[in-house]
């Protein structure tokens, strides 16, 4: 009985192993390469798959999702003979599991070497300044070359990114000094522009103030002249309404003479010819007044004093 039990146990184990090798479960977004006696037979897709145990073998399981592979910095020489270190990141996806298995031994290493050689060819035709400012152009050119070369490997390169471009230390110091000088220059220009704008605004303000001041003075002078004209007109109308005679005008004229002579600057002043007429009119007025007042004085002076004749003012 013991040998029979041992044989049964061995048969159960063999059946169990055969079932395990027969049923193959492939995860989603994955594929498996099946070989029969070392020759490619078929590709297993996601799900439950049946293979012939001990005859079919799984050669390779490949992830069909998009992969991200960073490559170490690579020294690249620019057109102006400067060495820069460039870090690259490749986004790729396996589209044909059979080609990725049999067309290239190691597609990761192949993509890396192809990236390095293509990057050197592209950067070799650019100077340092263009290299630092043309990342999009470099990414597009690198992606085009990689996508064309890796198509036969069953791989599609989706994106290529330059993670870092590091020029030499001396060049970095020179670039920092240049950037600092450019910033100082822009600051000086902005400051000068601000001062210029401030002066322009100040001049515009002064100009506007002078214009407003001149307009105000002109309006004030016009109003003042209009007021004086109105005053003269009122006085003139009042004089005409009062109908003054020559004697009153002569008296007023004589009253204005002291005001004409006022002031320390009036060293010389001219007496108009009309002063004679004014004096004659005033003389006649004073003579008439004396004649009227003198009759009453003679009546009272007969008893005490004799009559004195006052000279007439010619």
PDB file of N, CA and C in Angstrom, residues 70-111:
ATOM      1  N   UNK A  70      14.252  58.131 -16.324  1.00  0.00           N
ATOM      2  CA  UNK A  70      15.227  59.234 -16.287  1.00  0.00           C
ATOM      3  C   UNK A  70      16.627  58.713 -16.603  1.00  0.00           C
ATOM      4  N   UNK A  71      17.354  59.462 -17.400  1.00  0.00           N
ATOM      5  CA  UNK A  71      18.711  59.091 -17.750  1.00  0.00           C
ATOM      6  C   UNK A  71      19.685  60.003 -17.007  1.00  0.00           C
ATOM      7  N   UNK A  72      20.843  59.491 -16.637  1.00  0.00           N
ATOM      8  CA  UNK A  72      21.824  60.314 -15.908  1.00  0.00           C
ATOM      9  C   UNK A  72      22.354  61.437 -16.792  1.00  0.00           C
ATOM     10  N   UNK A  73      22.940  62.470 -16.174  1.00  0.00           N
ATOM     11  CA  UNK A  73      23.472  63.600 -16.967  1.00  0.00           C
ATOM     12  C   UNK A  73      24.517  63.134 -17.977  1.00  0.00           C
ATOM     13  N   UNK A  74      24.411  63.711 -19.167  1.00  0.00           N
ATOM     14  CA  UNK A  74      25.321  63.372 -20.246  1.00  0.00           C
ATOM     15  C   UNK A  74      26.076  64.618 -20.679  1.00  0.00           C
ATOM     16  N   UNK A  75      27.421  64.545 -20.774  1.00  0.00           N
ATOM     17  CA  UNK A  75      28.182  65.709 -21.258  1.00  0.00           C
ATOM     18  C   UNK A  75      28.012  65.884 -22.765  1.00  0.00           C
ATOM     19  N   UNK A  76      27.644  67.092 -23.149  1.00  0.00           N
ATOM     20  CA  UNK A  76      27.405  67.399 -24.560  1.00  0.00           C
ATOM     21  C   UNK A  76      28.173  68.671 -24.904  1.00  0.00           C
ATOM     22  N   UNK A  77      28.786  68.692 -26.074  1.00  0.00           N
ATOM     23  CA  UNK A  77      29.566  69.850 -26.516  1.00  0.00           C
ATOM     24  C   UNK A  77      28.717  70.690 -27.455  1.00  0.00           C
ATOM     25  N   UNK A  78      28.643  71.995 -27.170  1.00  0.00           N
ATOM     26  CA  UNK A  78      27.863  72.911 -27.996  1.00  0.00           C
ATOM     27  C   UNK A  78      28.684  73.366 -29.205  1.00  0.00           C
ATOM     28  N   UNK A  79      28.063  74.169 -30.050  1.00  0.00           N
ATOM     29  CA  UNK A  79      28.732  74.656 -31.256  1.00  0.00           C
ATOM     30  C   UNK A  79      29.895  75.573 -30.918  1.00  0.00           C
ATOM     31  N   UNK A  80      29.793  76.322 -29.800  1.00  0.00           N
ATOM     32  CA  UNK A  80      30.883  77.211 -29.387  1.00  0.00           C
ATOM     33  C   UNK A  80      31.844  76.523 -28.412  1.00  0.00           C
ATOM     34  N   UNK A  81      31.931  75.188 -28.484  1.00  0.00           N
ATOM     35  CA  UNK A  81      32.922  74.380 -27.761  1.00  0.00           C
ATOM     36  C   UNK A  81      32.817  74.516 -26.246  1.00  0.00           C
ATOM     37  N   UNK A  82      31.616  74.496 -25.743  1.00  0.00           N
ATOM     38  CA  UNK A  82      31.372  74.490 -24.305  1.00  0.00           C
ATOM     39  C   UNK A  82      30.689  73.177 -23.927  1.00  0.00           C
ATOM     40  N   UNK A  83      31.140  72.597 -22.833  1.00  0.00           N
ATOM     41  CA  UNK A  83      30.595  71.319 -22.384  1.00  0.00           C
ATOM     42  C   UNK A  83      29.474  71.579 -21.382  1.00  0.00           C
ATOM     43  N   UNK A  84      28.302  71.061 -21.676  1.00  0.00           N
ATOM     44  CA  UNK A  84      27.156  71.184 -20.777  1.00  0.00           C
ATOM     45  C   UNK A  84      26.648  69.784 -20.438  1.00  0.00           C
ATOM     46  N   UNK A  85      26.159  69.630 -19.224  1.00  0.00           N
ATOM     47  CA  UNK A  85      25.570  68.365 -18.780  1.00  0.00           C
ATOM     48  C   UNK A  85      24.051  68.465 -18.873  1.00  0.00           C
ATOM     49  N   UNK A  86      23.446  67.496 -19.543  1.00  0.00           N
ATOM     50  CA  UNK A  86      22.010  67.524 -19.807  1.00  0.00           C
ATOM     51  C   UNK A  86      21.359  66.273 -19.237  1.00  0.00           C
ATOM     52  N   UNK A  87      20.348  66.476 -18.394  1.00  0.00           N
ATOM     53  CA  UNK A  87      19.542  65.368 -17.874  1.00  0.00           C
ATOM     54  C   UNK A  87      18.283  65.248 -18.732  1.00  0.00           C
ATOM     55  N   UNK A  88      17.956  64.027 -19.114  1.00  0.00           N
ATOM     56  CA  UNK A  88      16.788  63.798 -19.948  1.00  0.00           C
ATOM     57  C   UNK A  88      15.840  62.806 -19.268  1.00  0.00           C
ATOM     58  N   UNK A  89      14.559  62.951 -19.602  1.00  0.00           N
ATOM     59  CA  UNK A  89      13.523  62.039 -19.119  1.00  0.00           C
ATOM     60  C   UNK A  89      12.715  61.594 -20.334  1.00  0.00           C
ATOM     61  N   UNK A  90      12.558  60.273 -20.503  1.00  0.00           N
ATOM     62  CA  UNK A  90      11.864  59.702 -21.643  1.00  0.00           C
ATOM     63  C   UNK A  90      10.549  59.079 -21.167  1.00  0.00           C
ATOM     64  N   UNK A  91       9.456  59.408 -21.872  1.00  0.00           N
ATOM     65  CA  UNK A  91       8.149  58.798 -21.631  1.00  0.00           C
ATOM     66  C   UNK A  91       7.841  57.904 -22.839  1.00  0.00           C
ATOM     67  N   UNK A  92       7.817  56.593 -22.621  1.00  0.00           N
ATOM     68  CA  UNK A  92       7.601  55.670 -23.725  1.00  0.00           C
ATOM     69  C   UNK A  92       6.525  54.655 -23.355  1.00  0.00           C
ATOM     70  N   UNK A  93       6.056  53.922 -24.358  1.00  0.00           N
ATOM     71  CA  UNK A  93       5.024  52.905 -24.159  1.00  0.00           C
ATOM     72  C   UNK A  93       5.244  51.783 -25.173  1.00  0.00           C
ATOM     73  N   UNK A  94       5.165  50.527 -24.692  1.00  0.00           N
ATOM     74  CA  UNK A  94       5.312  49.362 -25.561  1.00  0.00           C
ATOM     75  C   UNK A  94       3.990  49.119 -26.272  1.00  0.00           C
ATOM     76  N   UNK A  95       4.024  49.152 -27.583  1.00  0.00           N
ATOM     77  CA  UNK A  95       2.820  48.912 -28.385  1.00  0.00           C
ATOM     78  C   UNK A  95       2.795  47.517 -29.006  1.00  0.00           C
ATOM     79  N   UNK A  96       3.945  46.864 -29.132  1.00  0.00           N
ATOM     80  CA  UNK A  96       4.029  45.523 -29.705  1.00  0.00           C
ATOM     81  C   UNK A  96       4.968  44.705 -28.811  1.00  0.00           C
ATOM     82  N   UNK A  97       4.379  43.805 -28.029  1.00  0.00           N
ATOM     83  CA  UNK A  97       5.195  43.026 -27.093  1.00  0.00           C
ATOM     84  C   UNK A  97       6.155  42.095 -27.828  1.00  0.00           C
ATOM     85  N   UNK A  98       5.727  41.519 -28.961  1.00  0.00           N
ATOM     86  CA  UNK A  98       6.608  40.610 -29.708  1.00  0.00           C
ATOM     87  C   UNK A  98       7.832  41.345 -30.238  1.00  0.00           C
ATOM     88  N   UNK A  99       7.636  42.556 -30.845  1.00  0.00           N
ATOM     89  CA  UNK A  99       8.775  43.302 -31.379  1.00  0.00           C
ATOM     90  C   UNK A  99       9.697  43.774 -30.260  1.00  0.00           C
ATOM     91  N   UNK A 100       9.113  44.186 -29.140  1.00  0.00           N
ATOM     92  CA  UNK A 100       9.948  44.633 -28.024  1.00  0.00           C
ATOM     93  C   UNK A 100      10.769  43.498 -27.447  1.00  0.00           C
ATOM     94  N   UNK A 101      10.333  42.241 -27.666  1.00  0.00           N
ATOM     95  CA  UNK A 101      11.066  41.092 -27.131  1.00  0.00           C
ATOM     96  C   UNK A 101      12.117  40.584 -28.101  1.00  0.00           C
ATOM     97  N   UNK A 102      11.811  40.577 -29.395  1.00  0.00           N
ATOM     98  CA  UNK A 102      12.687  39.923 -30.359  1.00  0.00           C
ATOM     99  C   UNK A 102      13.464  40.885 -31.264  1.00  0.00           C
ATOM    100  N   UNK A 103      13.027  42.146 -31.386  1.00  0.00           N
ATOM    101  CA  UNK A 103      13.706  43.067 -32.297  1.00  0.00           C
ATOM    102  C   UNK A 103      14.904  43.754 -31.655  1.00  0.00           C
ATOM    103  N   UNK A 104      14.956  43.823 -30.363  1.00  0.00           N
ATOM    104  CA  UNK A 104      16.059  44.478 -29.671  1.00  0.00           C
ATOM    105  C   UNK A 104      16.320  43.719 -28.375  1.00  0.00           C
ATOM    106  N   UNK A 105      17.601  43.629 -28.024  1.00  0.00           N
ATOM    107  CA  UNK A 105      17.952  42.854 -26.836  1.00  0.00           C
ATOM    108  C   UNK A 105      17.476  43.540 -25.557  1.00  0.00           C
ATOM    109  N   UNK A 106      17.749  44.835 -25.425  1.00  0.00           N
ATOM    110  CA  UNK A 106      17.309  45.600 -24.249  1.00  0.00           C
ATOM    111  C   UNK A 106      16.864  46.973 -24.735  1.00  0.00           C
ATOM    112  N   UNK A 107      15.567  47.157 -24.843  1.00  0.00           N
ATOM    113  CA  UNK A 107      15.080  48.415 -25.432  1.00  0.00           C
ATOM    114  C   UNK A 107      15.341  49.622 -24.525  1.00  0.00           C
ATOM    115  N   UNK A 108      15.453  49.405 -23.222  1.00  0.00           N
ATOM    116  CA  UNK A 108      15.769  50.534 -22.332  1.00  0.00           C
ATOM    117  C   UNK A 108      17.170  51.053 -22.621  1.00  0.00           C
ATOM    118  N   UNK A 109      18.131  50.164 -22.689  1.00  0.00           N
ATOM    119  CA  UNK A 109      19.500  50.566 -22.985  1.00  0.00           C
ATOM    120  C   UNK A 109      19.613  51.143 -24.393  1.00  0.00           C
ATOM    121  N   UNK A 110      18.857  50.569 -25.317  1.00  0.00           N
ATOM    122  CA  UNK A 110      18.893  51.074 -26.695  1.00  0.00           C
ATOM    123  C   UNK A 110      18.332  52.499 -26.759  1.00  0.00           C
ATOM    124  N   UNK A 111      17.244  52.752 -26.045  1.00  0.00           N
ATOM    125  CA  UNK A 111      16.666  54.103 -26.030  1.00  0.00           C
ATOM    126  C   UNK A 111      17.629  55.092 -25.389  1.00  0.00           C
TER     127      UNK A 111
END
